Short mmCIF file of C-alpha atoms in Angstrom, two decimals:
data_model
loop_
_atom_site.label_atom_id
_atom_site.label_comp_id
_atom_site.label_asym_id
_atom_site.label_seq_id
_atom_site.Cartn_x
_atom_site.Cartn_y
_atom_site.Cartn_z
CA MET C 1 -25.67 5.94 3.49
CA VAL C 2 -25.46 6.86 -0.20
CA LYS C 3 -25.35 10.60 -0.87
CA PRO C 4 -28.54 12.02 -2.47
CA TYR C 5 -26.60 13.47 -5.41
CA LEU C 6 -25.22 10.00 -6.14
CA LEU C 7 -28.65 8.39 -6.00
CA SER C 8 -29.80 10.77 -8.70
CA LEU C 9 -26.95 9.58 -10.91
CA LEU C 10 -27.63 5.85 -10.69
CA PRO C 11 -29.29 4.69 -13.92
CA LEU C 12 -31.00 1.33 -14.11
CA GLY C 13 -28.41 -1.44 -14.20
CA PHE C 14 -25.49 0.86 -13.46
CA ILE C 15 -24.44 0.81 -17.10
CA SER C 16 -23.58 4.44 -17.87
CA LEU C 17 -19.83 4.90 -18.44
CA GLN C 18 -19.91 8.67 -18.20
CA VAL C 19 -22.25 11.50 -17.35
CA SER C 20 -23.75 13.75 -20.05
CA GLY C 21 -21.35 12.34 -22.62
CA LYS C 22 -18.32 13.96 -20.99
CA PRO C 23 -15.04 12.03 -20.67
CA LEU C 24 -14.48 10.84 -17.14
CA ASN C 25 -11.99 12.38 -14.77
CA VAL C 26 -10.00 10.14 -12.42
CA LEU C 27 -8.63 11.02 -8.98
CA PHE C 28 -6.22 8.36 -7.73
CA ILE C 29 -5.46 8.82 -4.02
CA PHE C 30 -2.49 6.71 -2.98
CA THR C 31 -0.84 6.22 0.38
CA ASP C 32 2.34 4.53 1.53
CA ASP C 33 2.15 1.44 3.75
CA HIS C 34 -1.50 1.80 4.72
CA ALA C 35 -2.60 -1.48 6.29
CA TYR C 36 -6.14 -2.56 5.48
CA GLN C 37 -6.35 -3.42 9.21
CA ALA C 38 -6.27 0.34 9.88
CA ILE C 39 -9.38 1.17 7.83
CA SER C 40 -12.76 0.88 9.52
CA ALA C 41 -14.44 -0.05 6.23
CA TYR C 42 -12.23 -3.15 6.34
CA GLY C 43 -13.31 -3.90 9.89
CA SER C 44 -10.53 -2.21 11.89
CA ASN C 45 -10.81 -2.62 15.65
CA ARG C 46 -8.11 0.02 16.12
CA ASN C 47 -9.40 3.21 14.49
CA LYS C 48 -12.10 4.96 12.46
CA THR C 49 -11.62 6.32 8.95
CA PRO C 50 -14.89 8.09 8.11
CA ASN C 51 -13.81 9.58 4.78
CA ILE C 52 -12.31 6.40 3.37
CA ASP C 53 -15.44 4.66 4.64
CA ARG C 54 -17.49 7.23 2.75
CA LEU C 55 -15.87 6.06 -0.49
CA ALA C 56 -16.71 2.46 0.40
CA GLU C 57 -20.33 3.40 1.14
CA GLU C 58 -20.61 5.11 -2.23
CA GLY C 59 -18.58 2.62 -4.25
CA MET C 60 -16.91 -0.79 -4.22
CA LEU C 61 -14.52 -2.23 -1.64
CA PHE C 62 -12.17 -4.97 -2.82
CA ASN C 63 -11.58 -7.62 -0.17
CA ARG C 64 -8.88 -9.44 -2.11
CA ALA C 65 -6.63 -6.79 -3.63
CA PHE C 66 -2.94 -7.70 -3.60
CA VAL C 67 0.43 -6.48 -4.85
CA THR C 68 3.07 -8.16 -7.01
CA ASN C 69 6.06 -7.05 -4.89
CA SER C 70 5.48 -5.56 -1.45
CA ILE C 71 7.90 -2.65 -1.39
CA CYS C 72 7.49 1.02 -2.31
CA ALA C 73 9.28 1.72 -5.60
CA PRO C 74 8.55 -1.63 -7.29
CA SER C 75 4.85 -1.30 -6.46
CA ARG C 76 4.72 2.18 -8.02
CA ALA C 77 6.55 0.97 -11.13
CA VAL C 78 4.08 -1.90 -11.55
CA ILE C 79 1.17 0.55 -11.37
CA LEU C 80 2.72 2.91 -13.93
CA THR C 81 3.60 0.18 -16.43
CA GLY C 82 1.10 -2.62 -15.89
CA LYS C 83 4.05 -5.04 -15.86
CA HIS C 84 5.76 -7.18 -13.24
CA SER C 85 9.03 -5.98 -11.70
CA HIS C 86 11.28 -8.13 -13.88
CA LEU C 87 9.90 -6.46 -17.01
CA ASN C 88 9.72 -2.83 -15.86
CA GLY C 89 13.20 -3.05 -14.32
CA GLN C 90 12.27 -1.97 -10.78
CA LEU C 91 13.11 -5.07 -8.73
CA THR C 92 13.97 -3.17 -5.55
CA ASN C 93 14.02 0.34 -4.07
CA GLY C 94 17.62 0.66 -5.20
CA GLN C 95 17.16 1.08 -8.94
CA GLU C 96 16.24 4.26 -10.78
CA PHE C 97 12.97 3.88 -12.68
CA ASP C 98 13.33 3.92 -16.46
CA GLY C 99 10.95 6.75 -17.33
CA SER C 100 11.44 6.27 -21.06
CA GLN C 101 9.30 3.13 -21.13
CA PRO C 102 5.57 3.19 -21.92
CA THR C 103 3.36 4.09 -18.95
CA PHE C 104 -0.35 4.68 -18.58
CA PRO C 105 0.03 8.48 -18.00
CA LYS C 106 1.78 8.81 -21.37
CA LEU C 107 -1.00 6.86 -23.03
CA LEU C 108 -3.61 9.07 -21.40
CA GLN C 109 -1.79 12.20 -22.58
CA ASN C 110 -1.99 10.82 -26.12
CA HIS C 111 -5.69 10.22 -25.52
CA GLY C 112 -6.32 13.88 -24.71
CA TYR C 113 -6.06 13.77 -20.93
CA GLU C 114 -4.28 16.25 -18.72
CA THR C 115 -2.16 14.34 -16.20
CA ALA C 116 -0.70 15.42 -12.85
CA ILE C 117 1.05 13.87 -9.86
CA PHE C 118 1.63 15.49 -6.47
CA GLY C 119 3.32 14.01 -3.41
CA LYS C 120 5.41 10.87 -3.13
CA TRP C 121 7.14 9.63 -6.30
CA HIS C 122 10.05 7.61 -4.84
CA LEU C 123 11.39 6.37 -8.17
CA LYS C 124 14.57 8.54 -8.32
CA SER C 125 14.09 9.51 -11.97
CA LYS C 126 12.21 12.60 -13.14
CA PRO C 127 8.45 11.95 -13.52
CA THR C 128 7.49 11.47 -17.16
CA GLY C 129 4.04 11.39 -18.71
CA PHE C 130 2.74 14.18 -16.49
CA ASP C 131 1.76 17.70 -17.55
CA PHE C 132 2.18 18.89 -13.96
CA TRP C 133 4.16 17.39 -11.11
CA GLN C 134 5.48 18.36 -7.70
CA VAL C 135 7.02 15.50 -5.75
CA LEU C 136 8.87 14.76 -2.52
CA LEU C 137 12.61 14.19 -2.63
CA GLY C 138 12.99 10.47 -2.05
CA GLN C 139 10.85 9.39 0.87
CA GLY C 140 10.37 12.95 2.06
CA PRO C 141 9.91 14.16 5.66
CA TYR C 142 6.63 14.51 7.53
CA TYR C 143 7.32 18.18 8.27
CA ASN C 144 8.50 21.11 6.10
CA PRO C 145 9.22 19.10 2.95
CA PRO C 146 11.44 20.21 0.08
CA MET C 147 9.59 19.32 -3.12
CA LYS C 148 10.97 18.87 -6.60
CA THR C 149 9.27 20.63 -9.51
CA ALA C 150 10.12 21.07 -13.18
CA LYS C 151 11.62 24.45 -12.21
CA GLY C 152 13.70 23.24 -9.26
CA VAL C 153 13.32 22.39 -5.58
CA LYS C 154 10.83 24.30 -3.47
CA LYS C 155 10.72 24.08 0.33
CA ILE C 156 7.33 24.35 1.98
CA THR C 157 6.56 24.86 5.66
CA GLY C 158 3.86 22.73 7.24
CA TYR C 159 2.71 19.14 7.64
CA THR C 160 3.37 17.08 4.53
CA THR C 161 0.00 15.30 4.36
CA ASP C 162 -1.79 18.67 4.47
CA ILE C 163 0.65 20.19 1.97
CA ILE C 164 0.11 17.45 -0.62
CA THR C 165 -3.63 18.01 -0.39
CA ASP C 166 -3.19 21.79 -0.61
CA ILE C 167 -1.19 21.40 -3.83
CA THR C 168 -3.73 18.94 -5.22
CA LEU C 169 -6.64 21.30 -4.51
CA ASP C 170 -4.77 24.30 -5.90
CA TRP C 171 -4.25 22.47 -9.17
CA LEU C 172 -7.89 21.39 -9.35
CA LYS C 173 -9.12 24.92 -8.64
CA LYS C 174 -6.67 27.10 -10.55
CA LYS C 175 -4.16 25.32 -12.75
CA ARG C 176 -5.81 22.55 -14.73
CA ASP C 177 -7.30 23.05 -18.17
CA PRO C 178 -11.10 22.95 -17.60
CA GLU C 179 -11.60 21.95 -21.23
CA LYS C 180 -9.71 18.70 -20.79
CA PRO C 181 -10.49 15.60 -18.71
CA PHE C 182 -7.88 14.91 -16.05
CA PHE C 183 -6.08 12.02 -14.43
CA LEU C 184 -4.77 13.21 -11.07
CA MET C 185 -2.53 11.26 -8.69
CA SER C 186 -2.45 12.60 -5.12
CA GLN C 187 0.15 10.46 -3.35
CA HIS C 188 0.91 10.64 0.36
CA LYS C 189 4.07 9.77 2.27
CA ALA C 190 1.92 8.78 5.23
CA PRO C 191 1.67 6.46 7.04
CA HIS C 192 5.24 5.37 6.21
CA ARG C 193 7.90 4.97 8.89
CA ASN C 194 8.68 6.75 11.18
CA TRP C 195 5.09 7.86 11.75
CA GLN C 196 5.27 11.51 12.74
CA PRO C 197 1.74 12.78 13.47
CA SER C 198 0.29 16.17 12.66
CA PRO C 199 0.26 18.61 15.61
CA LYS C 200 -3.51 18.35 15.83
CA TYR C 201 -3.33 14.57 16.37
CA LEU C 202 -0.26 14.30 18.62
CA SER C 203 -2.31 13.39 21.70
CA LYS C 204 -5.09 11.38 20.10
CA TYR C 205 -5.41 7.86 21.60
CA ASP C 206 -3.49 8.93 24.74
CA ASN C 207 -6.20 7.53 27.00
CA LYS C 208 -6.93 4.43 24.92
CA ASP C 209 -5.30 1.02 24.67
CA ILE C 210 -5.15 -0.16 21.07
CA PRO C 211 -6.03 -3.88 20.76
CA GLU C 212 -3.05 -6.14 20.21
CA PRO C 213 -3.06 -8.56 17.25
CA LYS C 214 -3.31 -12.24 18.13
CA THR C 215 0.12 -12.96 16.65
CA LEU C 216 2.07 -10.15 18.36
CA ARG C 217 4.10 -12.79 20.25
CA ASP C 218 4.56 -15.15 17.33
CA SER C 219 7.27 -17.74 18.03
CA TYR C 220 7.87 -18.51 14.31
CA LYS C 221 7.59 -22.24 14.92
CA ASN C 222 6.30 -24.60 12.21
CA ARG C 223 7.81 -22.44 9.45
CA LEU C 224 11.15 -22.06 7.70
CA GLY C 225 14.00 -19.97 9.05
CA PRO C 226 13.28 -16.66 7.20
CA ALA C 227 10.44 -15.68 9.54
CA SER C 228 12.78 -15.77 12.53
CA THR C 229 15.90 -14.25 10.93
CA GLN C 230 14.31 -10.98 9.79
CA SER C 231 15.06 -7.66 11.52
CA MET C 232 11.65 -5.98 11.74
CA THR C 233 10.23 -6.85 15.15
CA ILE C 234 8.56 -4.31 17.38
CA ASP C 235 10.26 -5.94 20.36
CA ARG C 236 13.88 -5.71 19.14
CA HIS C 237 14.20 -3.47 16.10
CA LEU C 238 12.29 -0.21 16.57
CA SER C 239 14.66 2.70 17.17
CA ALA C 240 14.47 5.55 19.68
CA HIS C 241 13.59 7.77 16.71
CA ASP C 242 10.72 5.44 15.75
CA LEU C 243 9.45 5.45 19.33
CA LYS C 244 9.68 9.26 19.67
CA LEU C 245 12.20 9.07 22.48
CA THR C 246 14.19 11.51 20.36
CA PRO C 247 12.45 14.34 18.42
CA PRO C 248 12.59 14.86 14.64
CA HIS C 249 15.48 17.07 13.56
CA ASN C 250 13.66 19.28 11.05
CA LEU C 251 10.91 20.89 13.16
CA ASN C 252 10.54 24.64 13.47
CA LYS C 253 10.11 26.25 16.91
CA ILE C 254 6.33 26.02 16.96
CA GLN C 255 6.30 22.40 15.80
CA LYS C 256 8.99 21.41 18.30
CA ALA C 257 7.07 23.02 21.15
CA ALA C 258 4.02 20.95 20.22
CA TRP C 259 6.15 17.78 20.14
CA ASP C 260 7.78 18.50 23.46
CA ALA C 261 4.39 19.08 25.06
CA ALA C 262 2.97 15.85 23.61
CA TYR C 263 5.89 13.46 24.15
CA GLY C 264 8.07 15.02 26.87
CA PRO C 265 5.99 14.11 29.95
CA LYS C 266 5.15 10.65 28.58
CA ASN C 267 8.80 9.91 27.87
CA GLN C 268 9.79 10.91 31.39
CA LEU C 269 7.19 8.53 32.83
CA PHE C 270 8.46 5.76 30.56
CA LYS C 271 12.07 6.22 31.70
CA LYS C 272 11.08 6.15 35.35
CA ALA C 273 9.01 3.00 34.85
CA ASN C 274 12.08 1.05 33.63
CA LEU C 275 9.90 -1.50 31.83
CA GLN C 276 11.29 -4.94 30.98
CA GLY C 277 10.21 -8.05 29.07
CA ASP C 278 6.58 -8.29 28.01
CA GLU C 279 5.65 -4.99 29.66
CA LEU C 280 8.25 -3.24 27.49
CA LEU C 281 6.86 -4.97 24.37
CA LYS C 282 3.36 -3.79 25.27
CA TRP C 283 4.60 -0.23 25.69
CA LYS C 284 6.48 -0.29 22.37
CA TYR C 285 3.43 -1.65 20.56
CA GLN C 286 1.16 1.06 21.95
CA ARG C 287 3.64 3.87 21.19
CA TYR C 288 4.24 2.60 17.65
CA VAL C 289 0.69 1.82 16.64
CA LYS C 290 -0.78 5.04 18.07
CA ASP C 291 1.64 7.17 16.06
CA TYR C 292 0.84 5.13 12.96
CA LEU C 293 -2.90 5.63 13.47
CA ARG C 294 -2.41 9.35 14.08
CA CYS C 295 -0.77 9.58 10.65
CA VAL C 296 -3.71 7.68 9.15
CA ASP C 297 -6.07 10.20 10.78
CA SER C 298 -4.43 13.01 8.81
CA VAL C 299 -4.70 11.03 5.59
CA ASP C 300 -8.38 10.38 6.19
CA GLU C 301 -9.04 14.03 7.05
CA ASN C 302 -7.38 15.15 3.83
CA ILE C 303 -9.27 12.65 1.73
CA GLY C 304 -12.39 14.29 3.14
CA ARG C 305 -11.13 17.68 1.95
CA LEU C 306 -10.74 16.33 -1.59
CA LEU C 307 -14.14 14.64 -1.62
CA ASP C 308 -15.81 17.80 -0.30
CA TYR C 309 -14.26 19.90 -3.05
CA LEU C 310 -15.39 17.46 -5.74
CA GLU C 311 -18.94 17.82 -4.48
CA GLU C 312 -18.83 21.60 -4.07
CA SER C 313 -17.37 22.12 -7.54
CA GLY C 314 -19.73 19.74 -9.33
CA LEU C 315 -16.83 17.50 -10.39
CA ALA C 316 -17.96 14.55 -8.26
CA GLU C 317 -20.61 13.34 -10.66
CA ASN C 318 -18.09 12.82 -13.46
CA THR C 319 -14.99 11.84 -11.48
CA VAL C 320 -13.97 8.30 -10.58
CA VAL C 321 -12.21 8.29 -7.20
CA ILE C 322 -9.84 5.42 -6.42
CA TYR C 323 -8.14 4.82 -3.08
CA SER C 324 -5.26 2.39 -2.61
CA SER C 325 -1.83 1.95 -1.04
CA ASP C 326 1.48 0.70 -2.41
CA GLN C 327 1.20 -2.40 -0.21
CA GLY C 328 -0.07 -3.58 3.13
CA TRP C 329 1.74 -3.33 6.47
CA TYR C 330 2.23 -5.11 9.78
CA LEU C 331 0.59 -3.52 12.80
CA GLY C 332 2.19 -6.01 15.17
CA GLU C 333 1.04 -9.15 13.35
CA HIS C 334 3.81 -11.77 13.71
CA GLY C 335 5.45 -9.26 16.04
CA TRP C 336 6.39 -7.04 13.09
CA TYR C 337 6.27 -3.62 11.51
CA ASP C 338 7.21 -3.07 7.81
CA LYS C 339 6.09 -5.14 4.78
CA ARG C 340 7.97 -7.26 2.09
CA TRP C 341 6.54 -10.72 2.82
CA MET C 342 3.97 -12.70 0.87
CA TYR C 343 2.09 -13.23 4.13
CA GLU C 344 -1.34 -11.62 3.95
CA GLU C 345 -0.84 -8.41 5.93
CA SER C 346 1.78 -7.01 3.53
CA PHE C 347 0.71 -8.87 0.38
CA ARG C 348 -2.84 -7.51 0.59
CA THR C 349 -3.60 -3.82 0.02
CA PRO C 350 -6.70 -1.65 0.36
CA LEU C 351 -8.58 -0.82 -2.86
CA ILE C 352 -11.81 1.18 -2.94
CA VAL C 353 -13.42 2.70 -6.07
CA ARG C 354 -16.27 5.18 -6.35
CA TRP C 355 -17.69 5.50 -9.85
CA PRO C 356 -20.97 7.42 -9.83
CA GLY C 357 -23.63 5.94 -12.06
CA VAL C 358 -21.69 2.76 -12.71
CA THR C 359 -20.45 1.02 -9.57
CA PRO C 360 -23.19 -0.12 -7.19
CA PRO C 361 -22.90 1.77 -3.89
CA ALA C 362 -21.79 -0.14 -0.77
CA SER C 363 -20.76 -3.11 -2.90
CA GLN C 364 -17.90 -5.51 -2.17
CA ASN C 365 -15.86 -7.81 -4.36
CA SER C 366 -13.82 -10.86 -3.36
CA GLN C 367 -12.18 -11.82 -6.63
CA LEU C 368 -8.39 -11.93 -6.84
CA VAL C 369 -7.18 -8.55 -8.11
CA GLN C 370 -3.73 -7.01 -8.08
CA ASN C 371 -1.96 -3.67 -8.54
CA LEU C 372 -0.87 -5.17 -11.86
CA ASP C 373 -4.45 -4.43 -12.99
CA TYR C 374 -4.47 -0.73 -12.19
CA ALA C 375 -2.92 0.63 -15.40
CA GLN C 376 -5.35 -1.22 -17.66
CA THR C 377 -8.25 -0.24 -15.42
CA PHE C 378 -7.28 3.44 -15.59
CA LEU C 379 -6.97 3.30 -19.37
CA ASP C 380 -10.28 1.45 -19.73
CA ILE C 381 -12.15 3.95 -17.52
CA CYS C 382 -10.78 6.79 -19.67
CA GLY C 383 -11.66 5.07 -22.94
CA ALA C 384 -8.04 4.48 -24.01
CA SER C 385 -6.63 1.24 -25.38
CA SER C 386 -4.13 -0.86 -23.43
CA PRO C 387 -0.93 -2.18 -25.03
CA GLN C 388 -0.93 -5.93 -25.50
CA ASP C 389 2.23 -6.35 -23.44
CA MET C 390 0.58 -5.07 -20.26
CA GLN C 391 0.12 -8.04 -17.96
CA GLY C 392 -2.94 -7.21 -15.86
CA ALA C 393 -6.65 -7.11 -16.55
CA SER C 394 -9.10 -4.22 -16.48
CA LEU C 395 -11.35 -4.12 -13.41
CA VAL C 396 -14.05 -2.23 -15.31
CA PRO C 397 -16.35 -5.27 -15.74
CA ILE C 398 -16.13 -5.90 -11.99
CA LEU C 399 -16.79 -2.22 -11.27
CA LYS C 400 -19.95 -2.50 -13.36
CA GLY C 401 -21.16 -5.20 -10.99
CA LYS C 402 -20.32 -8.14 -13.25
CA LYS C 403 -18.48 -11.32 -12.29
CA PRO C 404 -16.37 -12.35 -15.28
CA LYS C 405 -16.34 -16.12 -15.65
CA ASP C 406 -12.81 -16.12 -17.03
CA TRP C 407 -11.31 -14.11 -14.18
CA ARG C 408 -7.99 -15.32 -12.79
CA LYS C 409 -7.91 -18.13 -10.23
CA SER C 410 -4.44 -17.41 -8.85
CA LEU C 411 -1.89 -14.63 -8.23
CA TYR C 412 1.89 -14.44 -8.64
CA TYR C 413 4.14 -12.63 -6.16
CA HIS C 414 7.90 -12.01 -6.20
CA TYR C 415 10.09 -10.18 -3.66
CA TYR C 416 13.68 -9.46 -4.73
CA GLU C 417 15.31 -7.14 -2.18
CA TYR C 418 17.84 -9.29 -0.35
CA PRO C 419 20.39 -8.39 0.84
CA GLY C 420 18.44 -5.37 1.99
CA ALA C 421 16.65 -3.63 4.79
CA HIS C 422 15.05 -5.90 7.39
CA ASP C 423 16.72 -9.08 6.06
CA VAL C 424 13.66 -10.55 4.37
CA ARG C 425 14.77 -13.37 2.06
CA ARG C 426 13.92 -13.39 -1.63
CA HIS C 427 10.84 -15.41 -2.39
CA TYR C 428 8.08 -15.93 -4.91
CA GLY C 429 4.81 -17.76 -4.73
CA VAL C 430 1.25 -18.43 -5.80
CA ARG C 431 -2.00 -17.66 -4.00
CA THR C 432 -5.39 -19.12 -4.87
CA ASP C 433 -8.73 -18.53 -3.16
CA ARG C 434 -7.75 -20.89 -0.35
CA TYR C 435 -4.07 -21.84 -0.55
CA LYS C 436 -0.69 -20.18 -0.67
CA LEU C 437 2.63 -21.74 -1.70
CA ILE C 438 5.82 -19.73 -1.08
CA HIS C 439 9.29 -20.59 -2.39
CA PHE C 440 12.30 -19.06 -0.60
CA TYR C 441 14.42 -19.85 -3.60
CA ASN C 442 17.86 -18.78 -2.35
CA ILE C 443 17.65 -21.29 0.50
CA GLY C 444 15.71 -23.94 -1.42
CA GLY C 445 12.79 -23.98 1.02
CA TRP C 446 9.01 -23.97 0.71
CA GLU C 447 5.98 -23.05 2.83
CA LEU C 448 2.37 -24.07 2.22
CA TYR C 449 -0.68 -22.57 3.95
CA ASP C 450 -4.37 -23.41 4.06
CA LEU C 451 -5.80 -19.89 4.48
CA GLU C 452 -9.22 -21.22 5.40
CA LYS C 453 -8.01 -23.32 8.33
CA ASP C 454 -4.93 -21.23 9.18
CA PRO C 455 -5.74 -17.58 8.33
CA TYR C 456 -2.84 -16.27 10.44
CA GLU C 457 -0.33 -18.43 8.50
CA LEU C 458 1.27 -19.99 11.55
CA ASN C 459 1.65 -23.61 10.45
CA SER C 460 3.25 -24.54 7.16
CA LEU C 461 1.85 -27.76 5.68
CA TYR C 462 4.70 -28.24 3.24
CA GLY C 463 6.11 -31.77 3.40
CA LYS C 464 3.44 -33.00 5.81
CA PRO C 465 1.58 -36.22 4.95
CA GLY C 466 -1.71 -35.80 3.10
CA HIS C 467 -0.74 -32.68 1.17
CA GLU C 468 1.28 -34.22 -1.64
CA LYS C 469 -1.29 -33.72 -4.42
CA LEU C 470 -2.10 -30.18 -3.30
CA THR C 471 1.61 -29.33 -3.30
CA THR C 472 2.09 -30.81 -6.78
CA ASP C 473 -0.91 -28.92 -8.15
CA LEU C 474 0.23 -25.61 -6.66
CA LYS C 475 3.76 -26.06 -8.00
CA LYS C 476 2.30 -26.64 -11.46
CA GLU C 477 0.18 -23.50 -11.11
CA LEU C 478 3.21 -21.53 -9.96
CA ALA C 479 5.26 -22.75 -12.91
CA SER C 480 2.41 -21.83 -15.26
CA LEU C 481 2.26 -18.28 -13.86
CA ARG C 482 6.01 -17.86 -14.21
CA ARG C 483 5.75 -18.87 -17.87
CA GLN C 484 2.74 -16.61 -18.41
CA TYR C 485 4.52 -13.59 -16.95
CA GLN C 486 7.87 -14.48 -18.57
CA VAL C 487 9.73 -14.57 -15.25
CA PRO C 488 13.44 -15.39 -15.61
CA GLU C 489 15.49 -17.09 -12.93
CA ASP C 490 16.95 -14.64 -10.42
CA THR C 491 20.68 -15.26 -10.82
CA ARG C 492 21.93 -12.28 -8.79
CA PRO C 493 24.42 -13.39 -6.11
CA VAL C 494 23.40 -13.50 -2.44
CA THR C 495 25.66 -12.13 0.27
CA ARG C 496 25.19 -14.46 3.18
CA THR C 497 25.38 -13.37 6.80
CA LYS C 498 25.49 -15.33 10.05
CA ASN C 499 21.67 -15.14 10.12
CA THR C 500 21.20 -16.47 6.59
CA PRO C 501 19.60 -19.94 6.62
CA LYS C 502 21.66 -22.57 4.83
CA PRO C 503 20.37 -23.83 1.47
CA LYS C 504 18.28 -26.99 1.68
CA ASN C 505 19.33 -28.25 -1.71
#
């Protein structure tokens, strides 16, 4: 249901760019590793997210939003710069982001905006382009986080998801310049590994079995070797720390007592059961996914706190609220946790935008959009010009309810971090409305999927009779995208292990 105050703001045709002639504010709420499968607005059969759903009811949900590189730091660098990883320099999590390069926050500062970022930064360098910032050190813990500020490191006691929202609200209420429009980034660590829930949610889902994905027991047949040589399976690669068989090390006495009460009895029952084989896999899946969903519950609750304040303060009518995540995530699909692949669950990310008076409420869009588009969209919403070397496209026409005839027909993806965590091989590829072609270029292998007939991407069609023309056409499209985005060959050496597939050419 659309809120009454929003109905009063909806002019005929949804064409107003701002309310009462004031510049628009933007609140960008960003999470880490939030799977679209864990959002009820996206049809989750696992959990409910009423506050994220509220944004979808009052704005636009994007069904085909994707990333350029499914890993934390590169995704954030793409959003800041509007450029692919090879141009902004952040190929992997290992590099330090070059904060001297042009970014959309710097451009908004020059346009008269006050800019702020609170929460996860994860780019190693000092944040630039922000008037105010308070960020986690690296990944940051779920409890009692030390946070870096311009004046030094400050340690805060509490649950990190709540703390990030507290800091965000404090800035909105007390520290921003009310005479200036703002661009505010509130960025959560959750629900990143290793999924430590808030005390209030430690026992949620205890009496519920979470549905298993259809591909939990994927055999990796009919594909190349990389799918079977990774190290990110729920069955074999989750640690005792991930599974809460050992407690976090940084809890205070009160927090540890809550953890012991929640996990202690259950862990004793698990040890006595001595589960093996498929029964052990089932147990691991339930333990993992419930903790993940408990972290999502805290995120959703805190999004509600922000939305409530916008309404109470009168800011809602002139503030565009955007929700997204740095990439998707595997909730047992293909037997996995983590991200990195060009397969749909990690390639695709949630994106929901509420723009009062402009974006039709409860609308959905299925055009191919990407986090590459965010910087130009932010600038466009705020009335600032985009540099010509940014590589995305503004989503503003789509948010106005239009369907641009010249919108892209394909997307480019490139994952660089190998050798690296979870042993996912380097690959790039192209996705169209229906098809996906992936090139694992260090082993000279290809995969081709018909997403209409094979939505779970279980059977590669590459090299099979009858798909020659399709393969040729997709390779041409891929080559065209690589030229368009000025992608050089990746000539970095590869350290091969016993699990590394041999090159095919």
